[in-house]
mmCIF file of C-alpha atoms in Angstrom:
data_model
loop_
_atom_site.group_PDB
_atom_site.id
_atom_site.type_symbol
_atom_site.label_atom_id
_atom_site.label_comp_id
_atom_site.label_asym_id
_atom_site.label_seq_id
_atom_site.Cartn_x
_atom_site.Cartn_y
_atom_site.Cartn_z
ATOM 1 C CA LEU A 1 -37.526 87.364 -36.105
ATOM 2 C CA ASP A 2 -40.195 89.992 -36.555
ATOM 3 C CA SER A 3 -42.412 88.409 -33.914
ATOM 4 C CA GLU A 4 -39.489 88.243 -31.459
ATOM 5 C CA HIS A 5 -40.066 91.921 -30.791
ATOM 6 C CA LYS A 6 -43.767 91.393 -30.066
ATOM 7 C CA SER A 7 -44.098 90.707 -26.367
ATOM 8 C CA GLY A 8 -47.380 88.841 -26.783
ATOM 9 C CA ASP A 9 -46.041 86.051 -29.053
ATOM 10 C CA PRO A 10 -45.730 82.879 -26.907
ATOM 11 C CA PHE A 11 -43.183 81.140 -29.169
ATOM 12 C CA ALA A 12 -40.857 84.145 -29.167
ATOM 13 C CA ALA A 13 -41.227 84.422 -25.395
ATOM 14 C CA ALA A 14 -40.291 80.759 -24.979
ATOM 15 C CA ILE A 15 -37.190 81.121 -27.174
ATOM 16 C CA ARG A 16 -36.107 84.185 -25.193
ATOM 17 C CA SER A 17 -36.595 82.617 -21.755
ATOM 18 C CA THR A 18 -35.529 78.991 -22.314
ATOM 19 C CA ARG A 19 -32.487 77.780 -20.433
ATOM 20 C CA LEU A 20 -31.148 76.202 -23.644
ATOM 21 C CA SER A 21 -28.657 78.481 -25.411
ATOM 22 C CA MET A 22 -29.890 79.421 -28.919
ATOM 23 C CA LEU A 23 -28.590 81.382 -31.915
ATOM 24 C CA ILE A 24 -29.917 82.216 -35.372
ATOM 25 C CA THR A 25 -27.618 83.151 -38.224
ATOM 26 C CA ASP A 26 -28.387 84.522 -41.678
ATOM 27 C CA PRO A 27 -26.502 82.793 -44.534
ATOM 28 C CA ARG A 28 -27.877 85.357 -46.998
ATOM 29 C CA GLN A 29 -25.628 87.989 -45.430
ATOM 30 C CA ASP A 30 -21.879 88.088 -45.847
ATOM 31 C CA ASP A 31 -20.067 85.634 -43.511
ATOM 32 C CA ASN A 32 -23.332 84.189 -42.133
ATOM 33 C CA PRO A 33 -23.578 86.518 -39.076
ATOM 34 C CA VAL A 34 -25.591 86.019 -35.874
ATOM 35 C CA VAL A 35 -28.924 87.824 -36.083
ATOM 36 C CA PHE A 36 -30.470 86.498 -32.867
ATOM 37 C CA ALA A 37 -29.106 85.288 -29.508
ATOM 38 C CA ASN A 38 -31.230 84.467 -26.494
ATOM 39 C CA ASP A 39 -30.346 85.266 -22.886
ATOM 40 C CA ALA A 40 -29.171 81.710 -22.179
ATOM 41 C CA PHE A 41 -26.486 82.080 -24.852
ATOM 42 C CA LEU A 42 -25.323 85.354 -23.323
ATOM 43 C CA ASP A 43 -25.197 83.770 -19.859
ATOM 44 C CA LEU A 44 -23.260 80.783 -21.186
ATOM 45 C CA THR A 45 -20.619 82.794 -23.049
ATOM 46 C CA GLY A 46 -20.446 86.005 -20.975
ATOM 47 C CA TYR A 47 -20.798 88.174 -24.081
ATOM 48 C CA PRO A 48 -23.212 91.105 -24.179
ATOM 49 C CA ARG A 49 -25.718 91.012 -27.021
ATOM 50 C CA GLU A 50 -24.094 93.925 -28.880
ATOM 51 C CA GLU A 51 -20.830 91.945 -29.154
ATOM 52 C CA VAL A 52 -22.647 88.919 -30.582
ATOM 53 C CA ILE A 53 -25.104 90.259 -33.137
ATOM 54 C CA GLY A 54 -23.520 90.720 -36.575
ATOM 55 C CA ARG A 55 -20.536 88.414 -35.944
ATOM 56 C CA ASN A 56 -19.787 84.943 -37.272
ATOM 57 C CA CYS A 57 -19.867 82.206 -34.607
ATOM 58 C CA ARG A 58 -16.164 81.541 -35.006
ATOM 59 C CA PHE A 59 -15.497 84.153 -32.300
ATOM 60 C CA LEU A 60 -16.226 81.315 -29.819
ATOM 61 C CA GLN A 61 -13.230 79.312 -31.069
ATOM 62 C CA GLY A 62 -9.831 79.301 -29.363
ATOM 63 C CA ALA A 63 -6.437 77.700 -29.123
ATOM 64 C CA ASP A 64 -7.634 74.165 -28.330
ATOM 65 C CA THR A 65 -10.653 74.080 -30.592
ATOM 66 C CA ASP A 66 -10.280 71.019 -32.802
ATOM 67 C CA PRO A 67 -9.696 72.062 -36.445
ATOM 68 C CA ALA A 68 -11.274 68.835 -37.720
ATOM 69 C CA THR A 69 -14.490 69.577 -35.836
ATOM 70 C CA VAL A 70 -14.521 73.143 -37.170
ATOM 71 C CA ARG A 71 -14.060 71.793 -40.688
ATOM 72 C CA LYS A 72 -16.945 69.357 -40.168
ATOM 73 C CA ILE A 73 -19.258 72.215 -39.086
ATOM 74 C CA ARG A 74 -18.131 74.476 -41.956
ATOM 75 C CA GLU A 75 -18.763 71.753 -44.552
ATOM 76 C CA ALA A 76 -22.272 71.065 -43.189
ATOM 77 C CA ILE A 77 -23.152 74.765 -43.336
ATOM 78 C CA ALA A 78 -21.822 75.050 -46.881
ATOM 79 C CA GLU A 79 -23.954 72.038 -47.864
ATOM 80 C CA ARG A 80 -27.034 73.401 -46.017
ATOM 81 C CA ARG A 81 -27.535 70.285 -43.864
ATOM 82 C CA ASP A 82 -27.885 69.384 -40.187
ATOM 83 C CA VAL A 83 -24.785 68.832 -38.079
ATOM 84 C CA THR A 84 -24.052 67.876 -34.490
ATOM 85 C CA ALA A 85 -20.659 68.226 -32.832
ATOM 86 C CA GLU A 86 -18.899 68.441 -29.505
ATOM 87 C CA VAL A 87 -16.513 71.354 -29.687
ATOM 88 C CA GLN A 88 -14.380 73.242 -27.209
ATOM 89 C CA ASN A 89 -15.418 76.899 -27.194
ATOM 90 C CA TYR A 90 -14.323 79.908 -25.142
ATOM 91 C CA ARG A 91 -16.217 82.489 -23.060
ATOM 92 C CA ARG A 92 -15.583 86.203 -23.200
ATOM 93 C CA ASP A 93 -13.198 85.933 -20.221
ATOM 94 C CA GLY A 94 -11.146 83.269 -22.052
ATOM 95 C CA SER A 95 -12.308 80.293 -19.973
ATOM 96 C CA PRO A 96 -12.999 77.157 -22.045
ATOM 97 C CA PHE A 97 -16.157 75.086 -22.035
ATOM 98 C CA TRP A 98 -17.311 72.047 -23.956
ATOM 99 C CA ASN A 99 -20.225 72.804 -26.237
ATOM 100 C CA SER A 100 -22.672 70.174 -27.501
ATOM 101 C CA LEU A 101 -23.689 71.942 -30.694
ATOM 102 C CA TYR A 102 -26.642 71.286 -32.989
ATOM 103 C CA ILE A 103 -27.094 73.310 -36.181
ATOM 104 C CA SER A 104 -30.007 72.983 -38.604
ATOM 105 C CA PRO A 105 -30.911 74.968 -41.749
ATOM 106 C CA VAL A 106 -34.286 76.752 -41.900
ATOM 107 C CA LYS A 107 -35.664 76.803 -45.445
ATOM 108 C CA ASP A 108 -38.450 78.784 -47.074
ATOM 109 C CA GLU A 109 -41.271 77.404 -49.185
ATOM 110 C CA GLN A 110 -39.037 77.324 -52.247
ATOM 111 C CA GLY A 111 -36.397 75.282 -50.376
ATOM 112 C CA ALA A 112 -33.870 78.095 -50.075
ATOM 113 C CA CYS A 113 -31.920 78.287 -46.802
ATOM 114 C CA VAL A 114 -32.875 81.555 -45.120
ATOM 115 C CA PHE A 115 -31.508 80.945 -41.601
ATOM 116 C CA PHE A 116 -29.489 78.537 -39.513
ATOM 117 C CA PHE A 117 -30.800 77.620 -36.092
ATOM 118 C CA ALA A 118 -28.155 76.583 -33.548
ATOM 119 C CA SER A 119 -28.513 75.289 -29.999
ATOM 120 C CA GLN A 120 -25.674 74.902 -27.516
ATOM 121 C CA PHE A 121 -25.472 72.899 -24.333
ATOM 122 C CA ASN A 122 -22.624 73.075 -21.829
ATOM 123 C CA ILE A 123 -21.279 69.507 -21.388
ATOM 124 C CA SER A 124 -18.039 70.430 -19.601
ATOM 125 C CA ARG A 125 -18.802 68.264 -16.563
ATOM 126 C CA HIS A 126 -19.635 65.324 -18.792
ATOM 127 C CA LYS A 127 -16.381 65.766 -20.727
ATOM 128 C CA GLU A 128 -14.400 66.079 -17.496
ATOM 129 C CA ARG A 129 -15.813 62.738 -16.353
ATOM 130 C CA GLU A 130 -15.061 61.275 -19.770
ATOM 131 C CA PHE A 131 -11.460 62.530 -19.694
ATOM 132 C CA ARG A 132 -11.053 61.290 -16.117
ATOM 133 C CA MET A 133 -12.378 57.875 -17.087
ATOM 134 C CA MET A 134 -10.054 57.823 -20.080
ATOM 135 C CA HIS A 135 -7.134 58.797 -17.858
ATOM 136 C CA ASP A 136 -8.069 56.103 -15.350
ATOM 137 C CA LYS A 137 -8.472 53.574 -18.170
ATOM 138 C CA ASN A 138 -5.047 54.429 -19.556
ATOM 139 C CA TYR A 139 -3.558 54.291 -16.057
ATOM 140 C CA PHE A 140 -5.040 50.869 -15.326
ATOM 141 C CA GLU A 141 -4.048 49.578 -18.756
ATOM 142 C CA GLN A 142 -0.470 50.695 -18.083
ATOM 143 C CA GLU A 143 -0.564 49.113 -14.635
ATOM 144 C CA ILE A 144 -1.955 45.864 -16.046
ATOM 145 C CA SER A 145 0.644 45.884 -18.803
ATOM 146 C CA ALA A 146 3.430 46.473 -16.285
ATOM 147 C CA ARG A 147 2.085 43.755 -13.996
ATOM 148 C CA THR A 148 1.749 41.348 -16.924
ATOM 149 C CA THR A 149 5.350 42.043 -17.898
ATOM 150 C CA GLU A 150 6.458 41.364 -14.325
ATOM 151 C CA LEU A 151 4.525 38.086 -14.250
ATOM 152 C CA GLU A 152 5.938 37.052 -17.625
ATOM 153 C CA GLU A 153 9.454 37.804 -16.399
ATOM 154 C CA ALA A 154 8.790 35.845 -13.212
ATOM 155 C CA LEU A 155 7.425 32.931 -15.262
ATOM 156 C CA ARG A 156 10.476 33.010 -17.530
ATOM 157 C CA ALA A 157 12.741 33.012 -14.485
ATOM 158 C CA LYS A 158 10.775 30.135 -12.951
ATOM 159 C CA THR A 159 10.933 28.200 -16.216
ATOM 160 C CA ILE A 160 14.697 28.676 -16.465
ATOM 161 C CA LEU A 161 15.102 27.636 -12.833
ATOM 162 C CA LEU A 162 12.968 24.503 -13.211
ATOM 163 C CA HIS A 163 14.760 23.542 -16.416
ATOM 164 C CA GLU A 164 18.079 23.979 -14.626
ATOM 165 C CA VAL A 165 16.825 21.797 -11.746
ATOM 166 C CA ASP A 166 15.721 19.071 -14.171
ATOM 167 C CA HIS A 167 19.038 19.306 -15.991
ATOM 168 C CA ARG A 168 20.993 18.940 -12.763
ATOM 169 C CA ILE A 169 18.807 16.038 -11.630
ATOM 170 C CA LYS A 170 19.493 14.317 -14.940
ATOM 171 C CA ASN A 171 23.235 14.888 -14.497
ATOM 172 C CA ASN A 172 23.082 13.535 -10.940
ATOM 173 C CA LEU A 173 21.164 10.483 -12.155
ATOM 174 C CA GLN A 174 23.861 9.918 -14.748
ATOM 175 C CA LEU A 175 26.458 10.074 -11.969
ATOM 176 C CA ILE A 176 24.474 7.522 -9.916
ATOM 177 C CA ASN A 177 24.192 5.430 -13.066
ATOM 178 C CA SER A 178 27.982 5.420 -13.437
ATOM 179 C CA LEU A 179 28.463 4.473 -9.794
ATOM 180 C CA LEU A 180 26.047 1.561 -10.166
ATOM 181 C CA LEU A 181 27.845 0.360 -13.281
ATOM 182 C CA LEU A 182 31.120 0.354 -11.333
ATOM 183 C CA GLN A 183 29.458 -1.562 -8.517
ATOM 184 C CA ILE A 184 27.943 -4.111 -10.909
ATOM 185 C CA ARG A 185 31.395 -4.840 -12.323
ATOM 186 C CA ARG A 186 32.771 -5.484 -8.824
ATOM 187 C CA VAL A 187 29.919 -7.668 -7.574
ATOM 188 C CA ALA A 188 30.378 -11.403 -8.113
ATOM 189 C CA ASP A 189 26.985 -12.601 -6.893
ATOM 190 C CA PRO A 190 24.683 -13.038 -9.932
ATOM 191 C CA GLU A 191 21.557 -12.265 -7.894
ATOM 192 C CA ALA A 192 23.084 -9.029 -6.600
ATOM 193 C CA LYS A 193 24.076 -8.097 -10.160
ATOM 194 C CA LYS A 194 20.483 -8.698 -11.244
ATOM 195 C CA VAL A 195 19.111 -6.399 -8.526
ATOM 196 C CA LEU A 196 21.612 -3.648 -9.298
ATOM 197 C CA ARG A 197 20.905 -3.951 -13.027
ATOM 198 C CA ALA A 198 17.152 -3.534 -12.385
ATOM 199 C CA THR A 199 17.865 -0.464 -10.243
ATOM 200 C CA LEU A 200 20.065 0.918 -13.020
ATOM 201 C CA GLU A 201 17.224 0.528 -15.527
ATOM 202 C CA ARG A 202 14.849 2.450 -13.251
ATOM 203 C CA ILE A 203 17.354 5.260 -12.831
ATOM 204 C CA GLU A 204 17.783 5.449 -16.602
ATOM 205 C CA ALA A 205 13.992 5.782 -16.930
ATOM 206 C CA LEU A 206 14.025 8.717 -14.489
ATOM 207 C CA GLY A 207 16.870 10.251 -16.489
ATOM 208 C CA THR A 208 14.732 10.081 -19.623
ATOM 209 C CA VAL A 209 11.913 11.836 -17.763
ATOM 210 C CA HIS A 210 14.091 14.726 -16.642
ATOM 211 C CA GLN A 211 15.719 15.045 -20.049
ATOM 212 C CA ARG A 212 12.251 15.576 -21.517
ATOM 213 C CA LEU A 213 11.288 17.995 -18.745
ATOM 214 C CA TYR A 214 14.260 20.327 -19.120
ATOM 215 C CA GLN A 215 13.902 20.306 -22.927
ATOM 216 C CA SER A 216 10.200 21.219 -22.710
ATOM 217 C CA LYS A 217 9.043 24.831 -23.105
ATOM 218 C CA ASP A 218 6.097 24.210 -20.806
ATOM 219 C CA VAL A 219 7.204 23.558 -17.234
ATOM 220 C CA GLY A 220 3.666 22.717 -16.139
ATOM 221 C CA SER A 221 2.903 19.799 -18.453
ATOM 222 C CA PHE A 222 4.589 16.762 -19.898
ATOM 223 C CA GLU A 223 4.250 15.472 -23.494
ATOM 224 C CA ILE A 224 3.712 11.756 -23.001
ATOM 225 C CA ALA A 225 4.022 10.432 -26.566
ATOM 226 C CA ALA A 226 7.547 11.776 -27.098
ATOM 227 C CA PHE A 227 8.607 10.464 -23.706
ATOM 228 C CA VAL A 228 7.200 6.960 -24.336
ATOM 229 C CA ARG A 229 9.012 6.868 -27.678
ATOM 230 C CA ASP A 230 12.326 7.760 -25.982
ATOM 231 C CA LEU A 231 11.782 5.406 -23.066
ATOM 232 C CA VAL A 232 10.885 2.387 -25.219
ATOM 233 C CA GLY A 233 13.935 2.992 -27.391
ATOM 234 C CA ASN A 234 16.204 3.219 -24.339
ATOM 235 C CA VAL A 235 14.806 0.047 -22.743
ATOM 236 C CA ILE A 236 15.160 -1.982 -25.959
ATOM 237 C CA ASP A 237 18.700 -0.703 -26.555
ATOM 238 C CA ALA A 238 19.733 -1.407 -22.969
ATOM 239 C CA ALA A 239 18.306 -4.935 -23.165
ATOM 240 C CA GLY A 240 20.148 -5.655 -26.399
ATOM 241 C CA ARG A 241 17.094 -7.508 -27.728
ATOM 242 C CA ASP A 242 17.317 -6.928 -31.474
ATOM 243 C CA ASN A 243 15.094 -9.954 -31.957
ATOM 244 C CA VAL A 244 12.159 -8.161 -30.276
ATOM 245 C CA LYS A 245 10.449 -5.624 -32.511
ATOM 246 C CA VAL A 246 8.487 -2.707 -31.096
ATOM 247 C CA ALA A 247 5.430 -1.073 -32.688
ATOM 248 C CA LEU A 248 4.303 2.303 -31.402
ATOM 249 C CA GLU A 249 0.815 3.798 -31.734
ATOM 250 C CA LEU A 250 1.059 7.062 -29.830
ATOM 251 C CA GLU A 251 -1.591 9.752 -29.664
ATOM 252 C CA ALA A 252 -0.470 13.191 -28.442
ATOM 253 C CA ALA A 253 -1.417 13.909 -24.832
ATOM 254 C CA HIS A 254 -0.114 16.027 -21.979
ATOM 255 C CA LEU A 255 0.204 15.190 -18.320
ATOM 256 C CA PRO A 256 1.020 17.455 -15.349
ATOM 257 C CA ALA A 257 4.795 17.489 -14.921
ATOM 258 C CA ALA A 258 4.462 16.171 -11.358
ATOM 259 C CA LYS A 259 3.093 12.889 -12.800
ATOM 260 C CA ALA A 260 6.021 12.378 -15.176
ATOM 261 C CA ALA A 261 8.403 10.461 -12.898
ATOM 262 C CA PRO A 262 5.921 7.894 -11.503
ATOM 263 C CA LEU A 263 4.412 7.301 -14.957
ATOM 264 C CA GLY A 264 7.878 6.844 -16.459
ATOM 265 C CA LEU A 265 8.809 4.296 -13.810
ATOM 266 C CA LEU A 266 5.496 2.474 -14.238
ATOM 267 C CA ILE A 267 5.848 2.125 -18.017
ATOM 268 C CA ASN A 268 9.498 1.121 -17.632
ATOM 269 C CA GLU A 269 8.564 -1.598 -15.128
ATOM 270 C CA VAL A 270 5.812 -3.103 -17.290
ATOM 271 C CA LEU A 271 7.902 -2.932 -20.474
ATOM 272 C CA THR A 272 10.938 -4.469 -18.786
ATOM 273 C CA ASN A 273 8.787 -7.302 -17.446
ATOM 274 C CA SER A 274 7.585 -8.038 -20.978
ATOM 275 C CA LEU A 275 11.135 -8.205 -22.288
ATOM 276 C CA LYS A 276 12.358 -10.404 -19.460
ATOM 277 C CA HIS A 277 9.483 -12.831 -19.085
ATOM 278 C CA ALA A 278 7.597 -12.988 -22.402
ATOM 279 C CA PHE A 279 10.411 -14.183 -24.672
ATOM 280 C CA ALA A 280 13.351 -16.532 -24.422
ATOM 281 C CA GLU A 281 16.766 -14.997 -25.092
ATOM 282 C CA ASP A 282 16.928 -16.075 -28.744
ATOM 283 C CA GLU A 283 13.203 -15.956 -29.448
ATOM 284 C CA GLN A 284 11.688 -13.571 -31.964
ATOM 285 C CA GLY A 285 8.848 -11.421 -30.670
ATOM 286 C CA GLU A 286 6.950 -8.160 -30.840
ATOM 287 C CA ILE A 287 5.801 -5.635 -28.270
ATOM 288 C CA ARG A 288 3.145 -3.087 -29.161
ATOM 289 C CA VAL A 289 2.820 0.100 -27.116
ATOM 290 C CA ALA A 290 -0.330 2.169 -27.689
ATOM 291 C CA LEU A 291 -1.185 5.531 -26.144
ATOM 292 C CA SER A 292 -4.679 6.983 -26.547
ATOM 293 C CA ARG A 293 -7.239 9.258 -24.906
ATOM 294 C CA SER A 294 -10.861 8.279 -24.441
ATOM 295 C CA ASN A 295 -13.414 10.530 -22.730
ATOM 296 C CA GLY A 296 -10.534 12.401 -21.160
ATOM 297 C CA ASP A 297 -8.903 9.270 -19.735
ATOM 298 C CA LEU A 298 -5.380 8.326 -20.686
ATOM 299 C CA ARG A 299 -4.939 4.689 -21.711
ATOM 300 C CA ILE A 300 -1.558 3.035 -22.170
ATOM 301 C CA LYS A 301 -1.657 -0.484 -23.571
ATOM 302 C CA ILE A 302 1.450 -2.678 -23.677
ATOM 303 C CA VAL A 303 0.917 -5.936 -25.584
ATOM 304 C CA ASP A 304 3.435 -8.701 -26.272
ATOM 305 C CA ASN A 305 3.039 -11.911 -28.269
ATOM 306 C CA GLY A 306 5.143 -13.966 -25.898
ATOM 307 C CA VAL A 307 4.326 -16.862 -23.598
ATOM 308 C CA GLY A 308 1.374 -15.072 -21.993
ATOM 309 C CA VAL A 309 0.593 -14.189 -18.428
ATOM 310 C CA THR A 310 -0.362 -17.034 -16.120
ATOM 311 C CA ASP A 311 -3.719 -17.259 -14.389
ATOM 312 C CA ASP A 312 -1.838 -16.951 -11.126
ATOM 313 C CA ALA A 313 -0.307 -13.611 -12.207
ATOM 314 C CA MET A 314 -3.656 -12.252 -13.397
ATOM 315 C CA ASN A 315 -5.180 -13.197 -10.050
ATOM 316 C CA GLY A 316 -2.536 -11.400 -8.036
ATOM 317 C CA GLY A 317 0.297 -13.881 -8.199
ATOM 318 C CA GLY A 318 3.704 -12.379 -7.601
ATOM 319 C CA LYS A 319 2.508 -10.122 -4.808
ATOM 320 C CA GLY A 320 5.305 -9.295 -2.436
ATOM 321 C CA THR A 321 7.969 -9.097 -5.145
ATOM 322 C CA PHE A 322 9.686 -5.763 -5.458
ATOM 323 C CA GLY A 323 8.570 -5.255 -9.079
ATOM 324 C CA ARG A 324 4.922 -5.970 -8.321
ATOM 325 C CA THR A 325 4.996 -3.802 -5.203
ATOM 326 C CA LEU A 326 6.570 -0.951 -7.171
ATOM 327 C CA ILE A 327 3.933 -1.201 -9.910
ATOM 328 C CA GLU A 328 1.090 -1.129 -7.392
ATOM 329 C CA THR A 329 2.624 1.800 -5.500
ATOM 330 C CA LEU A 330 3.114 3.841 -8.664
ATOM 331 C CA ALA A 331 -0.408 3.045 -9.876
ATOM 332 C CA LYS A 332 -1.856 4.239 -6.568
ATOM 333 C CA GLN A 333 0.192 7.441 -6.773
ATOM 334 C CA LEU A 334 -1.178 8.091 -10.271
ATOM 335 C CA HIS A 335 -4.752 7.035 -9.372
ATOM 336 C CA ALA A 336 -4.369 4.558 -12.228
ATOM 337 C CA ARG A 337 -5.950 1.154 -12.795
ATOM 338 C CA ILE A 338 -3.887 -1.732 -14.194
ATOM 339 C CA ASP A 339 -5.473 -4.745 -15.872
ATOM 340 C CA TYR A 340 -3.614 -7.880 -16.984
ATOM 341 C CA ARG A 341 -5.177 -10.015 -19.709
ATOM 342 C CA ASN A 342 -4.159 -13.033 -21.711
ATOM 343 C CA ALA A 343 -3.761 -11.868 -25.342
ATOM 344 C CA SER A 344 -3.598 -15.424 -26.805
ATOM 345 C CA PRO A 345 -0.752 -15.378 -27.532
ATOM 346 C CA GLY A 346 0.993 -13.062 -25.157
ATOM 347 C CA THR A 347 -0.060 -10.611 -22.497
ATOM 348 C CA THR A 348 -1.934 -7.314 -22.537
ATOM 349 C CA VAL A 349 -1.334 -4.771 -19.786
ATOM 350 C CA ASP A 350 -3.817 -1.874 -19.691
ATOM 351 C CA ILE A 351 -2.984 1.242 -17.683
ATOM 352 C CA THR A 352 -5.892 3.690 -17.372
ATOM 353 C CA MET A 353 -5.521 7.078 -15.677
ATOM 354 C CA PRO A 354 -8.549 9.132 -14.639
ATOM 355 C CA VAL A 355 -9.627 12.264 -16.444
ATOM 356 C CA GLU A 356 -8.468 14.785 -13.829
ATOM 357 C CA THR A 357 -4.809 13.982 -14.480
ATOM 358 C CA VAL A 358 -4.890 14.167 -18.270
ATOM 359 C CA SER A 359 -5.155 17.022 -20.766
ATOM 360 C CA GLY A 360 -5.179 17.186 -24.552
ATOM 361 C CA ASN A 361 -2.686 18.881 -26.830
ATOM 362 C CA ALA A 362 -0.998 21.899 -25.305
#
């Protein structure tokens, strides 16, 4: 401070002429007043030197100065330690500016604090950018939230609509079912009755599919295990074959909803064939239905312990029949492969669907 008045001291000259705003306060005096302010500080704040020297720095505070930041600075000064802060200060004309403040104690050889050195840097433009970015962030977050809400509402509406469609399809299938039952009662030709009964069973399988679809929370996928359980139970009940036991080994898997109807018809066709052709009317038997996933593929295995498939059937026999044509058409639609094997005793039918149509647990 003494050398500040000596024009030849290079350090004092640098402090006076630097563009960085600087203050020195004296904590040994009452209220820790300013005892030195360089020209950069005066330019920054608009105060003349005579209105700065002898005053505590709080004269720079104003209405929007954060009390918590002021408290942080006050505590650091009381504890004689360094402190940095970003604080809103005010110029002499009342205009605000953001001040990046650094305060450090200056101690003598005995460790007593004799001065505080403070530097200030105007960061108003930086803070304006920060506030603008924060405003933009909040704006975009609100827009994203609003858009997400709209999409969720649209998805809920779509889900309700699709469930209603599935429900109505199921009701219409039940109506068709009733009409077929009336027709079966009126038809005298046994062969015609047999054809109508087979059609009725296929319609019931589709009804099971749509019942599962409209009960599902996920309109995009189809839980296969629960459906197979329902379908097998319906087919066995409809056939009235209490003498044929069914064992289920079903692993959870999901399929796109669009694949539900053809897969339901395919399983129904294979299972019905087993019931009709593997066992005599009064013969005891067992059908095992297994559902598993391997390397992403879906595998459905239907095994009976009946009379067994003939070599002719395994080699393509039965081509041209409606049932065989339907099975092949459905398999092609599902990109599935069907293998018939002699289980000794009985028949094994393997249905394997490629990985792109199958997903794991939802």
